[in-house]
GROMACS .gro file of C-alpha atoms in nm:
model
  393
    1UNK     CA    1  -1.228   2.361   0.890
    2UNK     CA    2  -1.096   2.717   0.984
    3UNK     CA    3  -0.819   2.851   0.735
    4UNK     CA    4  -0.646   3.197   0.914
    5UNK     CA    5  -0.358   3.161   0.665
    6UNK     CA    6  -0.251   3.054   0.346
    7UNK     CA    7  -0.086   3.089   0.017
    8UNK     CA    8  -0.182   3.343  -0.237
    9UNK     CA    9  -0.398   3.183  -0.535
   10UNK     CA   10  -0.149   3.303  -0.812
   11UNK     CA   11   0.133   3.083  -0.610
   12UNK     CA   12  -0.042   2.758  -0.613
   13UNK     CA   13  -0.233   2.591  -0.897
   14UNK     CA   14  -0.385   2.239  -0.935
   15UNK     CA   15  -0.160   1.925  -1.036
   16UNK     CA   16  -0.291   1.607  -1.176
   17UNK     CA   17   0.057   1.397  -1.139
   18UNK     CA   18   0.261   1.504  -0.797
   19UNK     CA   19   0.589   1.325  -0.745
   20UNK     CA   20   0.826   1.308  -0.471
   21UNK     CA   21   1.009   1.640  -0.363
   22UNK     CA   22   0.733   1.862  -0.529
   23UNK     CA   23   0.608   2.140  -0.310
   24UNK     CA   24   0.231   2.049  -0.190
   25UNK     CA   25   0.016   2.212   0.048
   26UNK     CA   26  -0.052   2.077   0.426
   27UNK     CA   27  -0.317   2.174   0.634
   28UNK     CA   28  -0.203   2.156   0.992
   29UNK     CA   29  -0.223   2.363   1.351
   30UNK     CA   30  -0.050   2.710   1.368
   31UNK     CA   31   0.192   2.608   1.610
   32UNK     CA   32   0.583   2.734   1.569
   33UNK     CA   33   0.849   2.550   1.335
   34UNK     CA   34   0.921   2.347   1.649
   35UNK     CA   35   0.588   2.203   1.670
   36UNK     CA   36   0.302   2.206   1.943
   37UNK     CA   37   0.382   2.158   2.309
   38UNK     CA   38   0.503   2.489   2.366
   39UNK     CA   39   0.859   2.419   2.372
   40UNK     CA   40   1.137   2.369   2.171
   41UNK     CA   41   1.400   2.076   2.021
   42UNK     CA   42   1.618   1.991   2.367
   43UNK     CA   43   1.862   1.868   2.099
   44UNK     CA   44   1.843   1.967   1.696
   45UNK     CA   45   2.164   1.770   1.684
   46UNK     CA   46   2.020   1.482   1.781
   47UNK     CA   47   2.058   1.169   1.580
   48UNK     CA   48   1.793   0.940   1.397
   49UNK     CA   49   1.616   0.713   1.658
   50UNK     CA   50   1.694   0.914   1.961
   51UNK     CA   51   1.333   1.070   2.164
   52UNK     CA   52   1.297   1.487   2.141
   53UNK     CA   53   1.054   1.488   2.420
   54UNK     CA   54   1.270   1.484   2.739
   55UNK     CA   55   1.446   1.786   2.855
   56UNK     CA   56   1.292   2.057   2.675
   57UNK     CA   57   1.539   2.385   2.725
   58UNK     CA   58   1.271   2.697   2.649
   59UNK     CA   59   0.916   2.715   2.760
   60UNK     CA   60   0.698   2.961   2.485
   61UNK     CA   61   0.536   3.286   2.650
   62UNK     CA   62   0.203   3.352   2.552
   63UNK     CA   63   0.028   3.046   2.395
   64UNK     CA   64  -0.298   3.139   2.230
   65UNK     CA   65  -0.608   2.939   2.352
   66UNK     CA   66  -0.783   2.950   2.080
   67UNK     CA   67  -0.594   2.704   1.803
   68UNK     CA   68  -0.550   2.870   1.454
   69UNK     CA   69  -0.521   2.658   1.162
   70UNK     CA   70  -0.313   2.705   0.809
   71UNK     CA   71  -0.270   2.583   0.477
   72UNK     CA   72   0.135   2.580   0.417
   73UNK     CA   73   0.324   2.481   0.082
   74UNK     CA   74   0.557   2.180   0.177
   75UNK     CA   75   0.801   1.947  -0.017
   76UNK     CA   76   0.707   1.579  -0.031
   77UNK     CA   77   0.991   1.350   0.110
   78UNK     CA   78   1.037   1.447   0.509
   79UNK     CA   79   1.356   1.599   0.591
   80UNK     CA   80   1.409   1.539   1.009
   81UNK     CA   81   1.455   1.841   1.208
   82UNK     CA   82   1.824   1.737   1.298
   83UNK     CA   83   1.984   1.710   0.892
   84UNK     CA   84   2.281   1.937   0.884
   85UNK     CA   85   2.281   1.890   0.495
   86UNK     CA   86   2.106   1.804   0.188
   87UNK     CA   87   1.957   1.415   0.176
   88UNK     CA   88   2.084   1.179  -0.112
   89UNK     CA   89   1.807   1.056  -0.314
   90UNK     CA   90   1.771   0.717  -0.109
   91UNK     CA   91   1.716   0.890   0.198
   92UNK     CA   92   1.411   1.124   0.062
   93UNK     CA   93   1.256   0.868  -0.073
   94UNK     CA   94   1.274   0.675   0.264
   95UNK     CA   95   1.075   0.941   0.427
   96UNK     CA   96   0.789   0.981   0.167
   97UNK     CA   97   0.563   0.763   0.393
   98UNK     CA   98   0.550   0.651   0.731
   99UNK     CA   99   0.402   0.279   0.871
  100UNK     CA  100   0.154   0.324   1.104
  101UNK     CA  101   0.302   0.026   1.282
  102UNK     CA  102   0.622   0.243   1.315
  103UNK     CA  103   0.470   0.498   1.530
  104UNK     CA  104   0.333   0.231   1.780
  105UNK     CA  105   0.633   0.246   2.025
  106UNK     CA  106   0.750   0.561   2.183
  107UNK     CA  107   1.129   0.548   1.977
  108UNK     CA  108   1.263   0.609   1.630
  109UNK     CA  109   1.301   0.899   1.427
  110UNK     CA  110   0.938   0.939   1.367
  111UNK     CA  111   0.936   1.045   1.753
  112UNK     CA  112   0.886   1.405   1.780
  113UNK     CA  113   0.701   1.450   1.466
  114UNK     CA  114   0.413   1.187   1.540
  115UNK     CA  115   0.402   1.420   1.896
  116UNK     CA  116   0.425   1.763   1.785
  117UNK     CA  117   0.398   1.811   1.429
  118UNK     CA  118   0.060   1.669   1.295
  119UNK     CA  119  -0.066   1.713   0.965
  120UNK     CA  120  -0.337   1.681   0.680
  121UNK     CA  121  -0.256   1.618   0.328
  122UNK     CA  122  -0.525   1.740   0.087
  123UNK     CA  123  -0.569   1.581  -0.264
  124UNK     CA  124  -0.867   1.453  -0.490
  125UNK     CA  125  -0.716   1.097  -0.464
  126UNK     CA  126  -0.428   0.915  -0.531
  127UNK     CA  127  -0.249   0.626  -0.818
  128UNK     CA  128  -0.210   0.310  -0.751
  129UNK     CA  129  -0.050  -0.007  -0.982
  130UNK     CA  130  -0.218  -0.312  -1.046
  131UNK     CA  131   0.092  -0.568  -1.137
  132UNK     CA  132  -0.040  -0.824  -1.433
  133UNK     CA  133   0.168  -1.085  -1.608
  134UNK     CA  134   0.396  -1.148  -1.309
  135UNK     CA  135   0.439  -0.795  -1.278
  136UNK     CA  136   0.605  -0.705  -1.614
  137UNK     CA  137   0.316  -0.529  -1.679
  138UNK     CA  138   0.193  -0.208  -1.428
  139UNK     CA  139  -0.195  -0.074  -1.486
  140UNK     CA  140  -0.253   0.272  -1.311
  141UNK     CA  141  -0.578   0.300  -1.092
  142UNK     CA  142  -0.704   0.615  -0.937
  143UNK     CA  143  -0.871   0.609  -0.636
  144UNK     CA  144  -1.081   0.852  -0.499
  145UNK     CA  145  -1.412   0.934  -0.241
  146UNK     CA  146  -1.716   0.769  -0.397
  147UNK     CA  147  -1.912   1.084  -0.273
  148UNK     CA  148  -1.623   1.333  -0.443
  149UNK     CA  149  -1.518   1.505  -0.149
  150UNK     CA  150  -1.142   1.543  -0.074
  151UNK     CA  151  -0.957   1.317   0.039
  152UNK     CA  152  -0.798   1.385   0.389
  153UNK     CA  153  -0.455   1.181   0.394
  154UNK     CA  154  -0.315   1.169   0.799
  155UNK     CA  155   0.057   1.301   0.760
  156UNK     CA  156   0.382   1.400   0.940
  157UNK     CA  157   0.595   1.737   0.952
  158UNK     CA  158   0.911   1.854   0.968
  159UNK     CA  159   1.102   2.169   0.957
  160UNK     CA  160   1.485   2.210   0.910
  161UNK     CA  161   1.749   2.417   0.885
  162UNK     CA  162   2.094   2.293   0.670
  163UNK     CA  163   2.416   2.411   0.798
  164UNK     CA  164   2.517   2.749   0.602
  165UNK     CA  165   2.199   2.846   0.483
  166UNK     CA  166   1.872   3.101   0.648
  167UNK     CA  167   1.673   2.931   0.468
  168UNK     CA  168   1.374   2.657   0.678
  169UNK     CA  169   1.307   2.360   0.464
  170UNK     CA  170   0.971   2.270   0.547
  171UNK     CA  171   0.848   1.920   0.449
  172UNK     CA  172   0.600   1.578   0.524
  173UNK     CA  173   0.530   1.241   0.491
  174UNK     CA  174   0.223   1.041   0.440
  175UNK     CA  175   0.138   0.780   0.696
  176UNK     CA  176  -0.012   0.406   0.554
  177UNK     CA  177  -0.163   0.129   0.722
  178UNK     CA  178  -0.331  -0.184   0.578
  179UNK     CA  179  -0.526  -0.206   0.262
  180UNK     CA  180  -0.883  -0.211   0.327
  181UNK     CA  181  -1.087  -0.466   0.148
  182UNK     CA  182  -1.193  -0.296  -0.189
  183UNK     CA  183  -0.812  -0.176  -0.247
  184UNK     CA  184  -0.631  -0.535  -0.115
  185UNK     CA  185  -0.668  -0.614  -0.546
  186UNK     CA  186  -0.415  -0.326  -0.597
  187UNK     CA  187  -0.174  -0.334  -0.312
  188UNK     CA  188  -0.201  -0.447   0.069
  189UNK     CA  189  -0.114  -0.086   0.186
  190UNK     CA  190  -0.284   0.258   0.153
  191UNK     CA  191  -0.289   0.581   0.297
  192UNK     CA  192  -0.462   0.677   0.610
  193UNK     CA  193  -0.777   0.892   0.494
  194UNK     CA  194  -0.968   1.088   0.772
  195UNK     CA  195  -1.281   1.178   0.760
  196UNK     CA  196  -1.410   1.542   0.639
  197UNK     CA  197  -1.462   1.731   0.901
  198UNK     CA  198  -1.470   1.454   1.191
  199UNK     CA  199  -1.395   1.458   1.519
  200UNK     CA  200  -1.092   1.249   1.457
  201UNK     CA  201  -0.932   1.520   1.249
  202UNK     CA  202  -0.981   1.769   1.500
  203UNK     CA  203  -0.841   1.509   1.698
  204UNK     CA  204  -0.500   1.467   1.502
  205UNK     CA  205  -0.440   1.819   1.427
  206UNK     CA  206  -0.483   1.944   1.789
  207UNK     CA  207  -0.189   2.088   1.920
  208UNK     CA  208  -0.244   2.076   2.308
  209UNK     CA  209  -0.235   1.661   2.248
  210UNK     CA  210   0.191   1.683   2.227
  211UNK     CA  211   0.216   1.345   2.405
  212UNK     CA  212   0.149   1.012   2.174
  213UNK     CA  213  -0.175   0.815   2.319
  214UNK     CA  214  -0.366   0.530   2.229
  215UNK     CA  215  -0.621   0.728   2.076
  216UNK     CA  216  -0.400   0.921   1.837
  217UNK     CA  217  -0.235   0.575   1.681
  218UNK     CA  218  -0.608   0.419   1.688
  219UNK     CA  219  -0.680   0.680   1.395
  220UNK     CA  220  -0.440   0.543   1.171
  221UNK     CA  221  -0.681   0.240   1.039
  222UNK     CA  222  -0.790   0.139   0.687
  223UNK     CA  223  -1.028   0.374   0.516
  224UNK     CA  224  -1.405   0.236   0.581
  225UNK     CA  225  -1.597   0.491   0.332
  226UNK     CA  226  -1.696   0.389  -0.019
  227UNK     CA  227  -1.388   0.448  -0.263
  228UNK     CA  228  -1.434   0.438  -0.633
  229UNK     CA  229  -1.132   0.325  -0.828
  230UNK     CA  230  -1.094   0.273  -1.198
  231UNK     CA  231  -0.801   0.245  -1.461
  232UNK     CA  232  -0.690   0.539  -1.613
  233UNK     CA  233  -0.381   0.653  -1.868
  234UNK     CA  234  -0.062   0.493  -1.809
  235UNK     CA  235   0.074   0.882  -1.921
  236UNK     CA  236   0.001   0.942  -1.542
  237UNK     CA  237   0.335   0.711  -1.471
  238UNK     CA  238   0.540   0.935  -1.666
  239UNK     CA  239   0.722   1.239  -1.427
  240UNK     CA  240   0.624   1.584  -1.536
  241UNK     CA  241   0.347   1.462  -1.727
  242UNK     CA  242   0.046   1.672  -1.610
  243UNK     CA  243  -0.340   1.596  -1.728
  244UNK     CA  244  -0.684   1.650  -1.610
  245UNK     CA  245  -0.754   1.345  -1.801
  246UNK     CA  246  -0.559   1.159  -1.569
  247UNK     CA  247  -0.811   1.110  -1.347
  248UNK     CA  248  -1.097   1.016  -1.595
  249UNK     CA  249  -1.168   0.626  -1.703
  250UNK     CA  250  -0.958   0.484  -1.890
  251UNK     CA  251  -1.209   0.471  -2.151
  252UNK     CA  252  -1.389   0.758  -2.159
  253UNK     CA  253  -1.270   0.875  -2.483
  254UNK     CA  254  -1.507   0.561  -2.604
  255UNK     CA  255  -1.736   0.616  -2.378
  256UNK     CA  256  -1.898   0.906  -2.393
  257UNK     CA  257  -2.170   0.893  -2.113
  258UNK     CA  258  -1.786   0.914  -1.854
  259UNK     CA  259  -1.685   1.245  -2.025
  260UNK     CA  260  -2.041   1.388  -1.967
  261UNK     CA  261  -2.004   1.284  -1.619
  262UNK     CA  262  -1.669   1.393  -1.542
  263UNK     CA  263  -1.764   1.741  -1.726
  264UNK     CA  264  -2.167   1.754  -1.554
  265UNK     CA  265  -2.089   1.959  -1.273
  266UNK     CA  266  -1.888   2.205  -1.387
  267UNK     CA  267  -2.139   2.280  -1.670
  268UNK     CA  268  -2.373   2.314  -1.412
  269UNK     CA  269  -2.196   2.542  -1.143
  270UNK     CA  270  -2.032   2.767  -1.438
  271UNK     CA  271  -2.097   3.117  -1.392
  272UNK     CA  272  -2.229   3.310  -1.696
  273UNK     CA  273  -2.240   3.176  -2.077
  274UNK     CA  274  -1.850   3.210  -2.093
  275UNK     CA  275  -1.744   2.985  -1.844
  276UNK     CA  276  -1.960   2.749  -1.957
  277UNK     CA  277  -1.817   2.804  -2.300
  278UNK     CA  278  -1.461   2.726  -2.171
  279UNK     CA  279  -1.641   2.391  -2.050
  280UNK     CA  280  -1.755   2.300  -2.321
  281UNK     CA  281  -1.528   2.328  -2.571
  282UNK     CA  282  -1.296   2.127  -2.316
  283UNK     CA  283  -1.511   1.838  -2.327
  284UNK     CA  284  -1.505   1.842  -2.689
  285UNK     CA  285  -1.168   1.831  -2.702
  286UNK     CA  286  -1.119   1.564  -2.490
  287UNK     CA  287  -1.391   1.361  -2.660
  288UNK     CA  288  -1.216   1.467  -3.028
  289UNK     CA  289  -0.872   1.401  -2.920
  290UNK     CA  290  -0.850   1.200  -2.625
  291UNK     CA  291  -0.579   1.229  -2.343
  292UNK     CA  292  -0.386   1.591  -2.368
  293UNK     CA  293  -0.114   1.570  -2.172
  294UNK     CA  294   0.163   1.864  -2.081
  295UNK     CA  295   0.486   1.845  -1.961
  296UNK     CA  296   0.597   2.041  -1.621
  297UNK     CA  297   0.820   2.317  -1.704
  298UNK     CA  298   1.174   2.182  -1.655
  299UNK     CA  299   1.118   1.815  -1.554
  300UNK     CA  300   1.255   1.583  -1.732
  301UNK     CA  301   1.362   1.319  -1.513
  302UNK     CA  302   1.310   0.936  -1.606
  303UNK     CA  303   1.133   0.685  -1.440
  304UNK     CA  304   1.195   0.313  -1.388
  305UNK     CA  305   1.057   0.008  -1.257
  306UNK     CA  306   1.066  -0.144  -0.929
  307UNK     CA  307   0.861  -0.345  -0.649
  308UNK     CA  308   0.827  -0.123  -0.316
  309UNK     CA  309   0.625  -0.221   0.025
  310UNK     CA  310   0.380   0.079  -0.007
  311UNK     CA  311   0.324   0.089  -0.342
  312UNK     CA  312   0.364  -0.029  -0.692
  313UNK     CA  313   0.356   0.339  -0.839
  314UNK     CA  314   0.677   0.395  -1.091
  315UNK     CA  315   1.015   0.565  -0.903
  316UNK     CA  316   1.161   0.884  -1.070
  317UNK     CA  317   1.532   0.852  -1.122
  318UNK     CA  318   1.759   1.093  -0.966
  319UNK     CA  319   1.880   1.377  -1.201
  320UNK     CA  320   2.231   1.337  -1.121
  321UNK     CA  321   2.223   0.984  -1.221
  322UNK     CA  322   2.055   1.003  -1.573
  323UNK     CA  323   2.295   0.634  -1.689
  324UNK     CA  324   2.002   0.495  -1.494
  325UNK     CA  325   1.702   0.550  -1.618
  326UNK     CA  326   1.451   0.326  -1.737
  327UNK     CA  327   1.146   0.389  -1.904
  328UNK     CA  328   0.881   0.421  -1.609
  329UNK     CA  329   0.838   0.577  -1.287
  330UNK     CA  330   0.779   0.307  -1.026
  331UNK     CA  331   0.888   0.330  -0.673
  332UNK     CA  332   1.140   0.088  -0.491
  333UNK     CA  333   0.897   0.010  -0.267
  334UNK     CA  334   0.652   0.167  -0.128
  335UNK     CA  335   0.455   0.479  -0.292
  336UNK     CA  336   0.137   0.654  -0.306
  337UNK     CA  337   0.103   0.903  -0.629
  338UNK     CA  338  -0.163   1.191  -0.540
  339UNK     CA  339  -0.385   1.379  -0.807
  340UNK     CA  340  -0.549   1.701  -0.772
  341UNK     CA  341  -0.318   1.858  -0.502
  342UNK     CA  342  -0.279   2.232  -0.510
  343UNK     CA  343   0.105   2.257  -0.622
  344UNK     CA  344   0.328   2.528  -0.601
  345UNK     CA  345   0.377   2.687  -0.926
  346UNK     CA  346   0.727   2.662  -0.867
  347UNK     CA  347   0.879   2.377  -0.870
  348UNK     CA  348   1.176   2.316  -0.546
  349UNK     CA  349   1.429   2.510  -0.651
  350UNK     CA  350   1.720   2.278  -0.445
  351UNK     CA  351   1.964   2.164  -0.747
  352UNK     CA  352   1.994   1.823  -0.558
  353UNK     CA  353   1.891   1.429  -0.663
  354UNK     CA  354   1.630   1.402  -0.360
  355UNK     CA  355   1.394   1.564  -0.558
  356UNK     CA  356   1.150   1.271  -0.610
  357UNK     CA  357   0.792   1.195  -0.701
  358UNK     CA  358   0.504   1.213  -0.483
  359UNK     CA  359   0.421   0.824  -0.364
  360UNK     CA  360   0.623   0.632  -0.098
  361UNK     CA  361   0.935   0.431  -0.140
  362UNK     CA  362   1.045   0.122   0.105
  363UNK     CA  363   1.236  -0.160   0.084
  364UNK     CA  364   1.211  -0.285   0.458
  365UNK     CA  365   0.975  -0.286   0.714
  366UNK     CA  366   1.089  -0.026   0.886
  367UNK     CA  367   0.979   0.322   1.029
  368UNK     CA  368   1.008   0.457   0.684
  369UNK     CA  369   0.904   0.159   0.457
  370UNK     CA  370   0.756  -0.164   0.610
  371UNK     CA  371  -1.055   1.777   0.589
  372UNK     CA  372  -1.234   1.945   0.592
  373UNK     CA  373  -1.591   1.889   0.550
  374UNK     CA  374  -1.508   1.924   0.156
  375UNK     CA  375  -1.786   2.065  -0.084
  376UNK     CA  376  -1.801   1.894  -0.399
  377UNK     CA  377  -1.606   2.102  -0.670
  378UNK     CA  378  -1.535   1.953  -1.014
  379UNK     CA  379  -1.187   1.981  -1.129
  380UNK     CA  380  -1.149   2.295  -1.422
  381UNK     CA  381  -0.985   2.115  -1.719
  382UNK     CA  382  -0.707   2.319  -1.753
  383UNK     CA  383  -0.593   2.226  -1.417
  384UNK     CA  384  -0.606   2.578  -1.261
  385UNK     CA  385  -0.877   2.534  -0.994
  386UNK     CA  386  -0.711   2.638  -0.671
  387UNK     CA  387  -0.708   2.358  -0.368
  388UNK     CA  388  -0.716   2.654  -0.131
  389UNK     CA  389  -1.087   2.744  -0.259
  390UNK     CA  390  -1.219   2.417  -0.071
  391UNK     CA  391  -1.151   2.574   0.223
  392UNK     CA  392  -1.320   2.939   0.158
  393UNK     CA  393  -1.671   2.742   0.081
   0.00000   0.00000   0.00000
């Protein structure tokens, strides 16, 4: 799909291991901080639960016909339009995914957003936890398109404005529904995934639908492509940790026919002997040394255990609150790690405890717990390959 704006290269670079409150990019309409309709909040005071569709105060003056479409850098962990002030942590990680079931009836804070402000996440896949043992014991899978396109994750966004500051905090959620049958082993929720390129995601991003319908909630359904999903380094549970090795079999450093695999393509669409070079001599360290993994500059936060609704992925714990940290990140829960998303090189700058890994955290069932036709492009091993270059093919 169309791209008519969108980060420079040197601010965004590939990350194998996104958490919660990390700054991801979202492909959505061009449409003002307000959203689509063509008017704005009747009430940006308004309180959690309460509809933003009746009374609108300002028509817009010129709407384009012709919808423009944009890839934006946005923090994971949806901040409502109406927040005066910083989230706690609890709260951030309450809006890190939405139910689909939550955005069946025309109410609840999800209201506006699910009308006006539609989006696409963009990632190679995403973590999930197998629980063994009575879950004392957590296996990492990653998931991913059997055909190795992108995945195309539905999602929800949000702009606001804290009291005192200029600044617009933009940010999104990812919508689940039901497992479908291949992933009900690992979890009985999962992430809607749109199809590359469909009709339907034409359908969800377009801006002139600003009214909920039938049709928009009968998108949000379980996945019915192939998926491919395999165990891989329980170093991906670990905040900060970053690897393109997280996303390769768990035992690939045995087996060596995976690592030939994993590294195939990119010998094969490297451009002169020196690229190629840089390929190789990746492979053979991975084969040599196994898992290489690097820390993000200046995280440091723990993880510990939990069980969540959406997920079984680890929860970070907040910085401000170091006396509890365990040992892994697993969400309270509900959760949905994603690999290979374009990340801001940067990470948030807000000094605050709602910065949080990227998966979904729930402990009810409520509103907040409960593509692009995509050319094949092999991940560069030292996780610099630009997300944005998908969408130049």
């Amino acid at each position: 799909m169309p791209v008519e704006e969108a980060p420079d290269d040197d601010d965004v670079r590939q990350s194998y291991n996104v958490a919660p409150g990390y700054h991801e990019l979202v492909y959505r309409a061009d449409v003002p901080y307000y959203g689509a309709g063509g008017s704005r909040h009747s009430n940006e005071n308004s309180e959690e639960g309460q509809s933003e569709t009746e009374g609108h105060a300002k028509q817009l003056v010129g709407d384009t016909k012709e919808t423009r479409y944009k890839l934006q850098s946005m923090k994971w962990g949806l901040v409502p339009f109406w927040t005066k002030r910083n989230p706690d942590y609890g709260s951030m990680m309450k809006t890190i995914n939405c139910r689909d079931d939550s955005l069946a009836e025309n109410r609840g804070m999800w209201n506006t957003m699910k009308q006006k402000k539609r989006c696409i996440v963009v990632c190679q896949g995403f973590y999930e936890w197998l629980k063994k043992n009575g879950g004392r014991e957590k296996i990492p899978h990653f998931v991913k398109r059997k055909n190795g396109q992108l995945m195309c994750f539905a999602g929800l966004w949000d702009c606001a404005q804290y009291e005192g500051s200029e600044d617009k905090l933009w940010t999104y959620t990812i919508i689940t529904t039901d497992s479908n049958a291949q992933l009900k082993f690992l979890h009985d929720r999962m992430p809607v995934i749109l199809e590359n390129g469909s009709d339907d995601i034409r359908t969800w991003l377009d801006p002139q639908r600003s009214t909920w319908s039938k049709e928009l909630q009968s998108l949000l359904k379980p996945y019915k492509g192939e998926l491919e999903c395999y165990p891989v380094s329980k170093d991906v549970g670990k905040v900060g940790n970053n690897s393109p090795t997280f996303i390769v079999p768990i035992d690939s450093t045995e087996n060596k026919n995976n690592i030939a695999n994993f590294f195939g393509n990119a010998k094969t669409l490297a451009k002169g002997k020196e690229e190629e070079k840089e390929v190789l001599k990746a492979e053979e360290e991975v084969k040599s040394k196994g898992m290489n993994v690097e820390n993000e500059d200046r995280e440091d936060r723990k993880t510990v255990n939990k069980s969540m609704t959406e997920s079984n992925a680890p929860l970070p714990v907040p910085q401000s609150d170091d006396s509890k940290a365990g040992i892994k990140r697993e969400h309270d829960d509900d959760g949905i790690d994603i690999a290979g998303q374009a990340s801001k090189a940067q990470k948030c700058s807000e000094a605050s405890p709602s910065e949080s890994r990227i998966g979904t955290a729930r402990k009810t069932r409520s509103a907040t717990s409960n593509g692009t036709v995509a050319k094949t492009s092999p991940a560069k091993p030292d996780g610099s390959q630009k997300i944005t270059s998908f969408f130049n093919k």
